[in-house]
Amino acid sequence: MQEPNWQIARKRATLEARARILQQIRAFFIAADFLEIETPQRIPANAPELHIEAIPSADWFLQTSPELCMKRLLAAGYERLFQICRCWRAGERGTRHLPEYSMLEWYRSNTDYQKLMNDCELLLTSLKIDRSLAWQGKDIDLTPPWPRLTVKQAFVQHSQIGLDEALSTDQFETIMTEQIEPGLSSRQPTFLIDYPVEHASLARRKPDDPTVAERFELYIAGLEIANGFSELTDPEEQQKRFTAEEALRRKIGKRPYPCPEPFLKELAALPPSAGIALGIDRLIMLLCDQKIIDDVVSFTPEQL
Amino acid sequence: MYSCSDLKKGLKLLIDGEPHVIVQYDFTKPGKGQALYKCKLRNMITGSLFDRTYRSGESFEPASLDERDMQYLYQDENGYVFMDKKNYEQITLSEETLGDDKYFLIDNMDVEILMYGERGIGISLPNFVNLRVTQADPWVKGDTAAGNNKPATVETGYTLQVPSFVDEGTLIQIDTRTGEYATRVKE
């Protein structure tokens, strides 16, 4: 008799926990009067981003995020939306990355990114009501409020060079992973906020400092869990930023992407809004004390 | 030439003219930024270990090494002794050179020795090896869940996670590329 595939069988406890957590997430958003939405996963155009590679599907693409359809719904008057769906990004495979993964996105109109950070605190404390978390030997206190540190401050505190120098010498990501991320607290979640505008192509500029955008990333125990921002609602500026991203893509020889025209057209109707994407698989890693992403999904690409 | 998307554990690259092997690999991508490919590399000649992070767009020269078919004989105070079955010539590889590969050597096993000139600098193992469990907690009666696991040690001293139904004395198959349990071997 063929022995059961133990590499898959041994994930049972985690997959059971995963199912429970997904139900709790849905219950959390439904209780907060959010509408659960499904949007097409195969679309004619994603938002063009320099460092995100979409997977072609016939003459369209698999979505890299549901954000464009979610924002078109906001522009059509839906105020609070959430979606749990699959996203695809070519070439992303590591201990914390899968090329096909699960994303939770939620959106609110008539508010900004500060409100979404409060949502994150509420969501996590609803999933862990004892407000504490142990991940890979680190004890994390989830009691809100969580520190909100600007990217500028983070460079002052944790980097050997300043933010401007890092940007002009193309070292932003390297310093982020090698100096900033390890320097963030491992005892409390941290919001890294206010990213340089060139690292936030769909986010609104901060009114009192137009060099940065109202974007944040949530880190827990060194894991990057979520990315949110106040939405850019100016179609002209959005068009300019897409064009700039496309020009950079062409310059380094990456495939050009079609422009999401209906999104740009309807953006003018978008009220002030904020939206966030949270990696479900990483959240499960955190809540189930799993070190690698392979252990929180039923199948990895290599197991297919 | 290799590109960043070819990088993985076990890949051999030529860096500054010398062969190196990737002993640990991870892909990371901060926020919406550029992808970073983090490698721990071992210089296959000096044995020295170091970390290096590459970014998309970089390319790498493969280290093409000659391979010699040999047989593993035994371990002595200098290291691990292999013999060329055609001319009976013997070479010894140190523990540092073999790294974790030492756990997957069985007496009389056929392996390929990677050569740098006249010098053996590594081995190429079969994908699967069979090793006997020498230490494991006994199976708890009633524990029938197929997914439960426990630590076990095999005859070479290597420790890994195995299903709860694997007892001491069981012959198991291990995937040498991942170091993980694959299945029990029928005897």
Coordinates of C-alpha atoms in Angstrom, one line a residue:
Chain A
M1 CA 0.0 0.0 0.0
Q2 CA 1.2 3.5 -0.8
E3 CA 2.2 5.4 2.4
P4 CA 0.2 8.6 2.8
N5 CA 2.2 11.7 1.6
W6 CA 3.5 12.8 4.9
Q7 CA 4.8 16.1 3.7
I8 CA 1.2 17.0 3.1
A9 CA -0.4 15.0 5.9
R10 CA 1.8 16.7 8.5
K11 CA 0.2 20.1 7.7
R12 CA -3.2 19.1 9.1
A13 CA -3.1 21.0 12.4
T14 CA -2.0 24.2 10.6
L15 CA -4.5 23.8 7.8
E16 CA -7.3 23.4 10.4
A17 CA -6.1 26.5 12.2
R18 CA -6.0 28.3 8.9
A19 CA -9.6 27.5 8.2
R20 CA -10.7 28.8 11.6
I21 CA -8.7 32.0 11.2
L22 CA -10.2 32.7 7.7
Q23 CA -13.7 32.3 9.3
Q24 CA -12.7 34.7 12.1
I25 CA -11.4 37.3 9.6
R26 CA -14.7 37.1 7.7
A27 CA -16.7 37.5 10.9
F28 CA -14.6 40.5 12.0
F29 CA -15.3 42.4 8.8
I30 CA -18.9 41.4 8.5
A31 CA -19.5 42.6 12.1
A32 CA -17.8 45.9 11.1
D33 CA -20.4 46.3 8.3
F34 CA -18.0 45.6 5.4
L35 CA -19.3 44.0 2.3
E36 CA -17.5 40.9 1.1
I37 CA -16.8 41.2 -2.6
E38 CA -15.4 38.9 -5.3
T39 CA -13.8 40.5 -8.4
P40 CA -12.4 38.8 -11.5
Q41 CA -9.0 37.2 -11.0
R42 CA -8.1 37.4 -14.6
I43 CA -8.0 41.0 -15.9
P44 CA -6.9 42.9 -18.9
A45 CA -4.5 45.1 -17.0
N46 CA -2.9 45.4 -13.5
A47 CA -1.5 48.6 -12.1
P48 CA 1.9 48.9 -13.7
E49 CA 4.6 48.6 -11.1
L50 CA 8.3 48.5 -11.7
H51 CA 9.0 45.5 -9.4
I52 CA 5.9 43.4 -9.7
E53 CA 5.7 40.9 -12.6
A54 CA 2.2 39.8 -13.7
I55 CA 1.6 36.3 -15.1
P56 CA 0.0 36.4 -18.5
S57 CA -3.2 34.4 -19.1
A58 CA -4.1 34.2 -22.8
D59 CA -4.2 37.9 -23.8
W60 CA -5.0 39.1 -20.3
F61 CA -3.2 38.7 -16.9
L62 CA -3.7 37.0 -13.6
Q63 CA -4.2 39.7 -11.0
T64 CA -1.3 40.8 -8.9
S65 CA -3.8 42.4 -6.5
P66 CA -7.5 43.0 -6.7
E67 CA -7.0 46.7 -6.0
L68 CA -8.1 48.3 -9.3
C69 CA -11.5 46.6 -9.2
M70 CA -11.9 47.3 -5.5
K71 CA -11.3 51.0 -6.1
R72 CA -13.7 51.1 -9.0
L73 CA -16.3 49.7 -6.6
L74 CA -15.5 52.5 -4.1
A75 CA -15.8 55.0 -6.9
A76 CA -19.2 53.6 -7.7
G77 CA -20.3 54.3 -4.1
Y78 CA -19.6 51.2 -2.1
E79 CA -18.2 52.5 1.2
R80 CA -16.7 49.5 3.0
L81 CA -15.4 46.4 1.1
F82 CA -13.3 43.4 1.8
Q83 CA -12.0 40.5 -0.3
I84 CA -10.0 37.3 0.3
C85 CA -8.6 36.1 -3.0
R86 CA -5.7 34.6 -4.8
C87 CA -3.0 36.8 -6.3
W88 CA -0.1 35.8 -8.6
R89 CA 3.4 37.4 -9.0
A90 CA 5.9 35.8 -11.3
G91 CA 9.3 34.7 -9.9
E92 CA 8.5 35.3 -6.2
R93 CA 9.5 32.2 -4.3
G94 CA 11.3 32.1 -0.9
T95 CA 10.7 31.1 2.7
R96 CA 8.1 34.0 2.9
H97 CA 7.0 34.2 -0.7
L98 CA 4.8 32.1 -3.0
P99 CA 4.1 33.0 -6.7
E100 CA 0.4 32.2 -6.0
Y101 CA -0.8 33.3 -2.6
S102 CA -3.8 34.5 -0.6
M103 CA -4.5 38.2 0.0
L104 CA -6.9 40.0 2.2
E105 CA -7.7 43.5 1.0
W106 CA -10.1 45.9 2.7
Y107 CA -11.1 49.5 1.7
R108 CA -12.9 52.3 3.4
S109 CA -14.1 55.6 1.9
N110 CA -14.1 59.0 3.6
T111 CA -11.1 58.2 5.7
D112 CA -7.3 57.9 5.5
Y113 CA -4.5 55.4 6.3
Q114 CA -4.5 56.1 10.0
K115 CA -7.9 54.5 10.3
L116 CA -6.6 51.3 8.5
M117 CA -3.8 51.1 11.1
N118 CA -6.4 51.1 13.8
D119 CA -8.2 48.3 11.9
C120 CA -5.0 46.2 11.9
E121 CA -4.8 46.6 15.7
L122 CA -8.4 45.6 16.1
L123 CA -8.2 42.7 13.7
L124 CA -5.1 41.1 15.3
T125 CA -6.5 41.6 18.8
S126 CA -9.8 39.9 17.7
L127 CA -7.8 36.9 16.4
K128 CA -5.6 36.8 19.5
I129 CA -7.8 37.9 22.4
D130 CA -5.1 37.3 25.0
R131 CA -3.1 40.0 23.1
S132 CA 0.1 38.1 23.0
L133 CA 1.8 36.1 20.3
A134 CA 4.9 33.8 20.3
W135 CA 6.6 33.4 17.0
Q136 CA 9.9 31.5 16.6
G137 CA 10.9 32.2 20.2
K138 CA 9.9 35.9 20.1
D139 CA 7.2 37.0 22.5
I140 CA 5.1 39.8 21.0
D141 CA 2.7 42.1 22.9
L142 CA -0.2 43.0 20.7
T143 CA -1.7 45.5 23.1
P144 CA -2.6 48.7 21.0
P145 CA -1.5 51.3 20.1
W146 CA 1.4 50.0 18.1
P147 CA 4.3 52.3 17.4
R148 CA 4.1 54.3 14.1
L149 CA 7.6 55.1 12.9
T150 CA 8.2 57.2 9.7
V151 CA 10.6 55.8 7.1
K152 CA 12.7 58.9 7.6
Q153 CA 13.0 58.3 11.4
A154 CA 13.7 54.6 10.8
F155 CA 16.7 55.5 8.6
V156 CA 18.0 57.9 11.3
Q157 CA 17.6 55.2 14.0
H158 CA 18.7 52.1 12.2
S159 CA 20.7 52.9 9.0
Q160 CA 24.3 54.0 8.5
I161 CA 23.3 56.3 5.7
G162 CA 20.4 58.8 5.4
L163 CA 17.2 58.2 3.4
D164 CA 18.1 60.7 0.6
E165 CA 21.5 59.0 0.1
A166 CA 19.9 55.6 0.1
L167 CA 17.4 56.7 -2.6
S168 CA 20.0 58.4 -4.8
T169 CA 22.4 55.5 -4.7
D170 CA 19.7 52.8 -5.3
Q171 CA 20.2 51.2 -1.9
F172 CA 16.7 51.7 -0.4
E173 CA 15.7 48.0 -0.5
T174 CA 19.1 46.7 0.6
I175 CA 19.2 49.0 3.7
M176 CA 15.5 48.2 4.3
T177 CA 16.1 44.5 4.5
E178 CA 19.6 44.5 6.0
Q179 CA 19.4 47.4 8.5
I180 CA 15.9 48.7 9.1
E181 CA 13.8 45.5 9.3
P182 CA 16.2 43.7 11.7
G183 CA 16.2 47.0 13.8
L184 CA 12.4 47.1 14.3
S185 CA 11.0 46.0 17.6
S186 CA 10.5 42.3 18.0
R187 CA 8.4 42.8 21.1
Q188 CA 5.6 44.9 19.6
P189 CA 4.2 45.2 16.0
T190 CA 5.5 48.3 14.2
F191 CA 3.9 50.4 11.5
L192 CA 6.5 51.9 9.2
I193 CA 4.8 54.9 7.7
D194 CA 5.2 57.7 5.1
Y195 CA 7.2 56.2 2.3
P196 CA 9.1 58.2 -0.4
V197 CA 6.6 59.0 -3.1
E198 CA 8.5 57.0 -5.7
H199 CA 7.9 53.9 -3.5
A200 CA 4.1 54.4 -3.4
S201 CA 2.7 54.7 -6.9
L202 CA -0.9 54.5 -6.0
A203 CA -0.8 56.5 -2.7
R204 CA -1.7 60.1 -1.9
R205 CA 1.0 62.6 -1.1
K206 CA 1.1 63.7 2.5
P207 CA -0.4 67.3 2.7
D208 CA 2.4 68.7 4.9
D209 CA 5.3 66.9 3.2
P210 CA 4.7 66.2 -0.5
T211 CA 8.0 64.2 -0.8
V212 CA 6.3 61.3 1.0
A213 CA 3.1 59.4 0.5
E214 CA 0.6 58.3 3.1
R215 CA 1.6 54.6 2.9
F216 CA 2.4 52.2 5.6
E217 CA 3.8 48.7 6.1
L218 CA 2.9 46.6 9.2
Y219 CA 5.8 44.5 10.6
I220 CA 5.3 41.9 13.3
A221 CA 8.3 39.9 14.6
G222 CA 10.3 41.1 11.5
L223 CA 7.6 39.7 9.1
E224 CA 6.1 42.1 6.7
I225 CA 2.4 41.5 7.1
A226 CA 0.4 44.3 5.4
N227 CA 0.7 47.3 3.1
G228 CA -1.8 50.1 3.1
F229 CA -2.3 53.7 2.0
S230 CA -4.5 56.7 1.5
E231 CA -5.6 56.3 -2.1
L232 CA -4.4 58.7 -4.7
T233 CA -7.7 60.1 -6.2
D234 CA -6.2 62.5 -8.9
P235 CA -6.5 60.7 -12.3
E236 CA -3.9 63.1 -13.9
E237 CA -1.3 62.4 -11.2
Q238 CA -2.1 58.7 -11.3
Q239 CA -1.7 58.7 -15.1
K240 CA 1.7 60.4 -14.7
R241 CA 2.9 57.9 -12.1
F242 CA 1.8 54.9 -14.3
T243 CA 3.6 56.5 -17.2
A244 CA 6.8 56.9 -15.1
E245 CA 6.6 53.3 -13.8
E246 CA 6.2 52.1 -17.4
A247 CA 9.1 54.2 -18.6
L248 CA 11.3 52.7 -15.9
R249 CA 10.2 49.2 -16.8
R250 CA 11.1 49.8 -20.5
K251 CA 14.4 51.3 -19.5
I252 CA 15.5 48.1 -17.8
G253 CA 14.1 45.9 -20.5
K254 CA 11.0 44.6 -18.7
R255 CA 7.8 43.8 -20.7
P256 CA 5.5 46.7 -21.1
Y257 CA 2.0 46.6 -19.5
P258 CA -1.3 47.8 -20.9
C259 CA -2.8 50.8 -19.1
P260 CA -5.9 50.2 -17.0
E261 CA -8.0 52.8 -18.7
P262 CA -11.5 52.2 -17.1
F263 CA -9.8 52.5 -13.6
L264 CA -8.1 55.8 -14.6
K265 CA -11.4 57.2 -16.0
E266 CA -13.4 56.3 -12.9
L267 CA -10.7 57.4 -10.4
A268 CA -12.2 61.0 -10.7
A269 CA -15.3 59.7 -8.8
L270 CA -13.3 58.1 -6.0
P271 CA -14.0 59.8 -2.7
P272 CA -11.1 60.2 -0.2
S273 CA -10.4 56.5 0.6
A274 CA -7.9 54.2 2.1
G275 CA -7.1 50.5 1.3
I276 CA -4.8 47.8 2.5
A277 CA -3.5 44.4 1.4
L278 CA -2.6 41.8 4.0
G279 CA -0.8 38.6 3.2
I280 CA -3.0 35.8 4.6
D281 CA -0.3 33.2 4.4
R282 CA 2.2 35.3 6.4
L283 CA -0.6 36.0 9.0
I284 CA -1.1 32.2 9.4
M285 CA 2.7 31.7 9.7
L286 CA 2.6 34.2 12.6
L287 CA -0.5 32.9 14.3
C288 CA 0.6 29.2 14.0
D289 CA 4.2 29.8 14.8
Q290 CA 5.4 28.5 11.4
K291 CA 8.8 29.6 10.1
I292 CA 8.3 29.0 6.4
I293 CA 5.4 29.7 4.2
D294 CA 5.4 26.2 2.7
D295 CA 4.0 24.8 5.9
V296 CA 0.8 27.0 5.9
V297 CA -0.5 26.1 2.5
S298 CA -1.8 22.7 1.3
F299 CA 0.5 22.5 -1.7
T300 CA 3.5 24.5 -2.7
P301 CA 4.3 24.8 -6.5
E302 CA 7.0 22.2 -6.0
Q303 CA 4.5 19.7 -4.6
L304 CA 2.2 19.9 -7.6
Chain B
M1 CA 25.1 32.1 -17.6
Y2 CA 22.7 31.9 -14.7
S3 CA 20.3 34.7 -13.8
C4 CA 18.9 35.4 -10.3
S5 CA 15.9 33.2 -11.0
D6 CA 18.2 30.2 -11.3
L7 CA 19.7 30.6 -7.9
K8 CA 18.9 27.8 -5.4
K9 CA 20.5 25.8 -2.7
G10 CA 23.2 23.5 -4.1
L11 CA 23.9 25.6 -7.3
K12 CA 27.6 26.0 -8.1
L13 CA 28.9 29.3 -9.3
L14 CA 32.2 30.7 -10.4
I15 CA 33.0 33.8 -8.3
D16 CA 36.3 35.6 -8.8
G17 CA 37.5 32.5 -10.7
E18 CA 36.8 30.1 -7.9
P19 CA 33.9 27.5 -7.5
H20 CA 31.4 28.3 -4.8
V21 CA 28.2 26.5 -3.8
I22 CA 25.0 28.0 -2.4
V23 CA 24.4 26.4 1.0
Q24 CA 21.4 28.6 1.9
Y25 CA 19.1 30.6 -0.3
D26 CA 16.2 32.9 0.2
F27 CA 14.2 35.3 -2.0
T28 CA 13.0 38.5 -0.3
K29 CA 11.2 41.6 -1.5
P30 CA 10.7 44.5 0.8
G31 CA 7.4 46.2 0.3
K32 CA 6.9 47.1 -3.3
G33 CA 10.6 47.2 -3.8
Q34 CA 13.1 45.4 -5.8
A35 CA 13.7 41.6 -5.3
L36 CA 16.7 40.6 -3.3
Y37 CA 18.3 37.1 -3.6
K38 CA 20.1 36.3 -0.3
C39 CA 22.7 33.6 -0.5
K40 CA 25.0 31.9 1.9
L41 CA 27.9 30.7 -0.2
R42 CA 30.8 28.4 0.5
N43 CA 34.0 28.7 -1.3
M44 CA 34.6 25.1 -2.4
I45 CA 38.4 25.5 -2.3
T46 CA 39.0 27.3 1.0
G47 CA 35.7 26.2 2.7
S48 CA 35.1 29.7 3.9
L49 CA 31.4 30.7 4.3
F50 CA 30.0 34.2 3.6
D51 CA 26.7 35.9 2.9
R52 CA 25.9 37.8 -0.3
T53 CA 22.8 39.5 -1.5
Y54 CA 22.1 39.8 -5.3
R55 CA 19.6 41.9 -7.1
S56 CA 17.6 41.1 -10.2
G57 CA 19.5 41.7 -13.4
E58 CA 22.8 40.2 -12.1
S59 CA 24.2 37.2 -13.9
F60 CA 26.4 34.3 -12.8
E61 CA 28.9 32.0 -14.4
P62 CA 28.3 28.3 -13.7
A63 CA 31.1 26.5 -12.1
S64 CA 31.5 23.5 -14.3
L65 CA 33.5 20.9 -12.4
D66 CA 34.8 17.6 -13.5
E67 CA 33.2 14.6 -11.8
R68 CA 34.8 11.3 -11.0
D69 CA 32.8 8.2 -10.2
M70 CA 34.0 6.9 -6.9
Q71 CA 32.9 4.7 -4.0
Y72 CA 32.7 5.8 -0.4
L73 CA 34.8 3.5 1.8
Y74 CA 35.0 4.7 5.4
Q75 CA 35.7 7.6 7.8
D76 CA 39.1 8.0 9.5
E77 CA 40.8 10.7 11.5
N78 CA 41.5 12.8 8.4
G79 CA 38.0 12.7 7.0
Y80 CA 36.0 10.6 4.6
V81 CA 37.8 8.3 2.2
F82 CA 36.6 7.5 -1.4
M83 CA 38.1 5.2 -4.0
D84 CA 38.1 5.3 -7.8
K85 CA 36.7 1.9 -8.7
K86 CA 38.7 1.8 -12.0
N87 CA 42.3 2.5 -10.7
Y88 CA 41.8 2.0 -6.9
E89 CA 43.2 5.6 -6.3
Q90 CA 41.9 7.0 -3.0
I91 CA 41.1 10.5 -1.9
T92 CA 40.1 11.9 1.4
L93 CA 37.6 14.8 1.8
S94 CA 37.4 16.7 5.1
E95 CA 34.3 17.1 7.2
E96 CA 34.2 20.8 6.4
T97 CA 34.3 20.1 2.6
L98 CA 31.3 17.7 2.9
G99 CA 29.2 19.8 5.2
D100 CA 25.8 18.2 5.7
D101 CA 26.4 15.8 2.9
K102 CA 28.4 13.7 5.4
Y103 CA 25.1 12.6 6.9
F104 CA 24.0 10.9 3.7
L105 CA 27.0 8.7 3.1
I106 CA 26.6 4.9 3.4
D107 CA 29.5 2.5 3.2
N108 CA 30.2 1.3 -0.4
M109 CA 27.9 3.9 -1.8
D110 CA 28.6 5.2 -5.4
V111 CA 29.0 9.0 -5.5
E112 CA 30.4 11.5 -7.9
I113 CA 33.4 13.5 -6.6
L114 CA 33.6 17.1 -7.8
M115 CA 37.2 17.8 -8.9
Y116 CA 39.0 21.1 -9.0
G117 CA 42.2 20.1 -10.9
E118 CA 43.5 17.1 -9.0
R119 CA 41.6 18.1 -5.8
G120 CA 38.3 16.7 -4.6
I121 CA 36.2 19.6 -3.4
G122 CA 32.8 18.1 -2.9
I123 CA 30.4 15.3 -3.8
S124 CA 27.3 14.8 -5.8
L125 CA 24.8 12.6 -3.9
P126 CA 21.9 10.5 -5.3
N127 CA 18.6 12.4 -4.7
F128 CA 17.4 9.7 -2.2
V129 CA 19.3 7.6 0.3
N130 CA 18.0 4.9 2.6
L131 CA 19.1 5.1 6.3
R132 CA 18.0 3.2 9.4
V133 CA 16.5 5.0 12.3
T134 CA 18.6 4.4 15.4
Q135 CA 16.7 6.6 17.9
A136 CA 13.1 7.7 18.0
D137 CA 10.4 7.9 20.7
P138 CA 8.1 4.9 20.6
W139 CA 4.8 5.1 18.7
V140 CA 2.1 6.1 21.1
K141 CA -0.8 3.6 20.8
G142 CA -3.9 5.4 19.5
D143 CA -1.9 8.0 17.7
T144 CA -3.3 7.2 14.3
A145 CA -3.2 10.7 12.7
A146 CA -1.2 10.5 9.6
G147 CA 0.2 14.0 10.0
N148 CA 1.7 13.8 13.5
N149 CA 5.5 13.9 13.7
K150 CA 8.4 13.4 16.1
P151 CA 12.2 13.8 15.9
A152 CA 14.3 10.8 14.9
T153 CA 18.0 10.1 14.6
V154 CA 19.4 7.9 11.8
E155 CA 22.6 5.7 11.7
T156 CA 24.8 8.6 10.5
G157 CA 23.8 10.8 13.4
Y158 CA 21.5 13.0 11.3
T159 CA 18.3 14.2 13.1
L160 CA 15.1 14.9 11.3
Q161 CA 11.3 15.0 11.7
V162 CA 9.5 11.7 10.8
P163 CA 5.8 10.5 11.0
S164 CA 4.9 9.2 14.4
F165 CA 4.5 5.6 13.1
V166 CA 8.2 5.4 12.3
D167 CA 10.0 3.3 15.0
E168 CA 13.6 2.6 15.9
G169 CA 15.0 0.1 13.4
T170 CA 12.9 1.3 10.5
L171 CA 14.6 1.9 7.2
I172 CA 13.6 5.2 5.8
Q173 CA 14.2 7.1 2.6
I174 CA 15.6 10.7 2.9
D175 CA 15.6 13.3 0.2
T176 CA 19.2 14.6 0.2
R177 CA 18.3 17.8 -1.6
T178 CA 16.0 18.9 1.3
G179 CA 17.2 16.7 4.1
E180 CA 13.6 15.7 4.7
Y181 CA 11.8 12.3 5.3
A182 CA 10.3 10.9 2.1
T183 CA 8.9 7.4 3.0
R184 CA 9.5 4.1 4.7
V185 CA 11.4 1.5 2.8
K186 CA 9.9 -2.0 2.4
E187 CA 12.4 -4.7 3.5

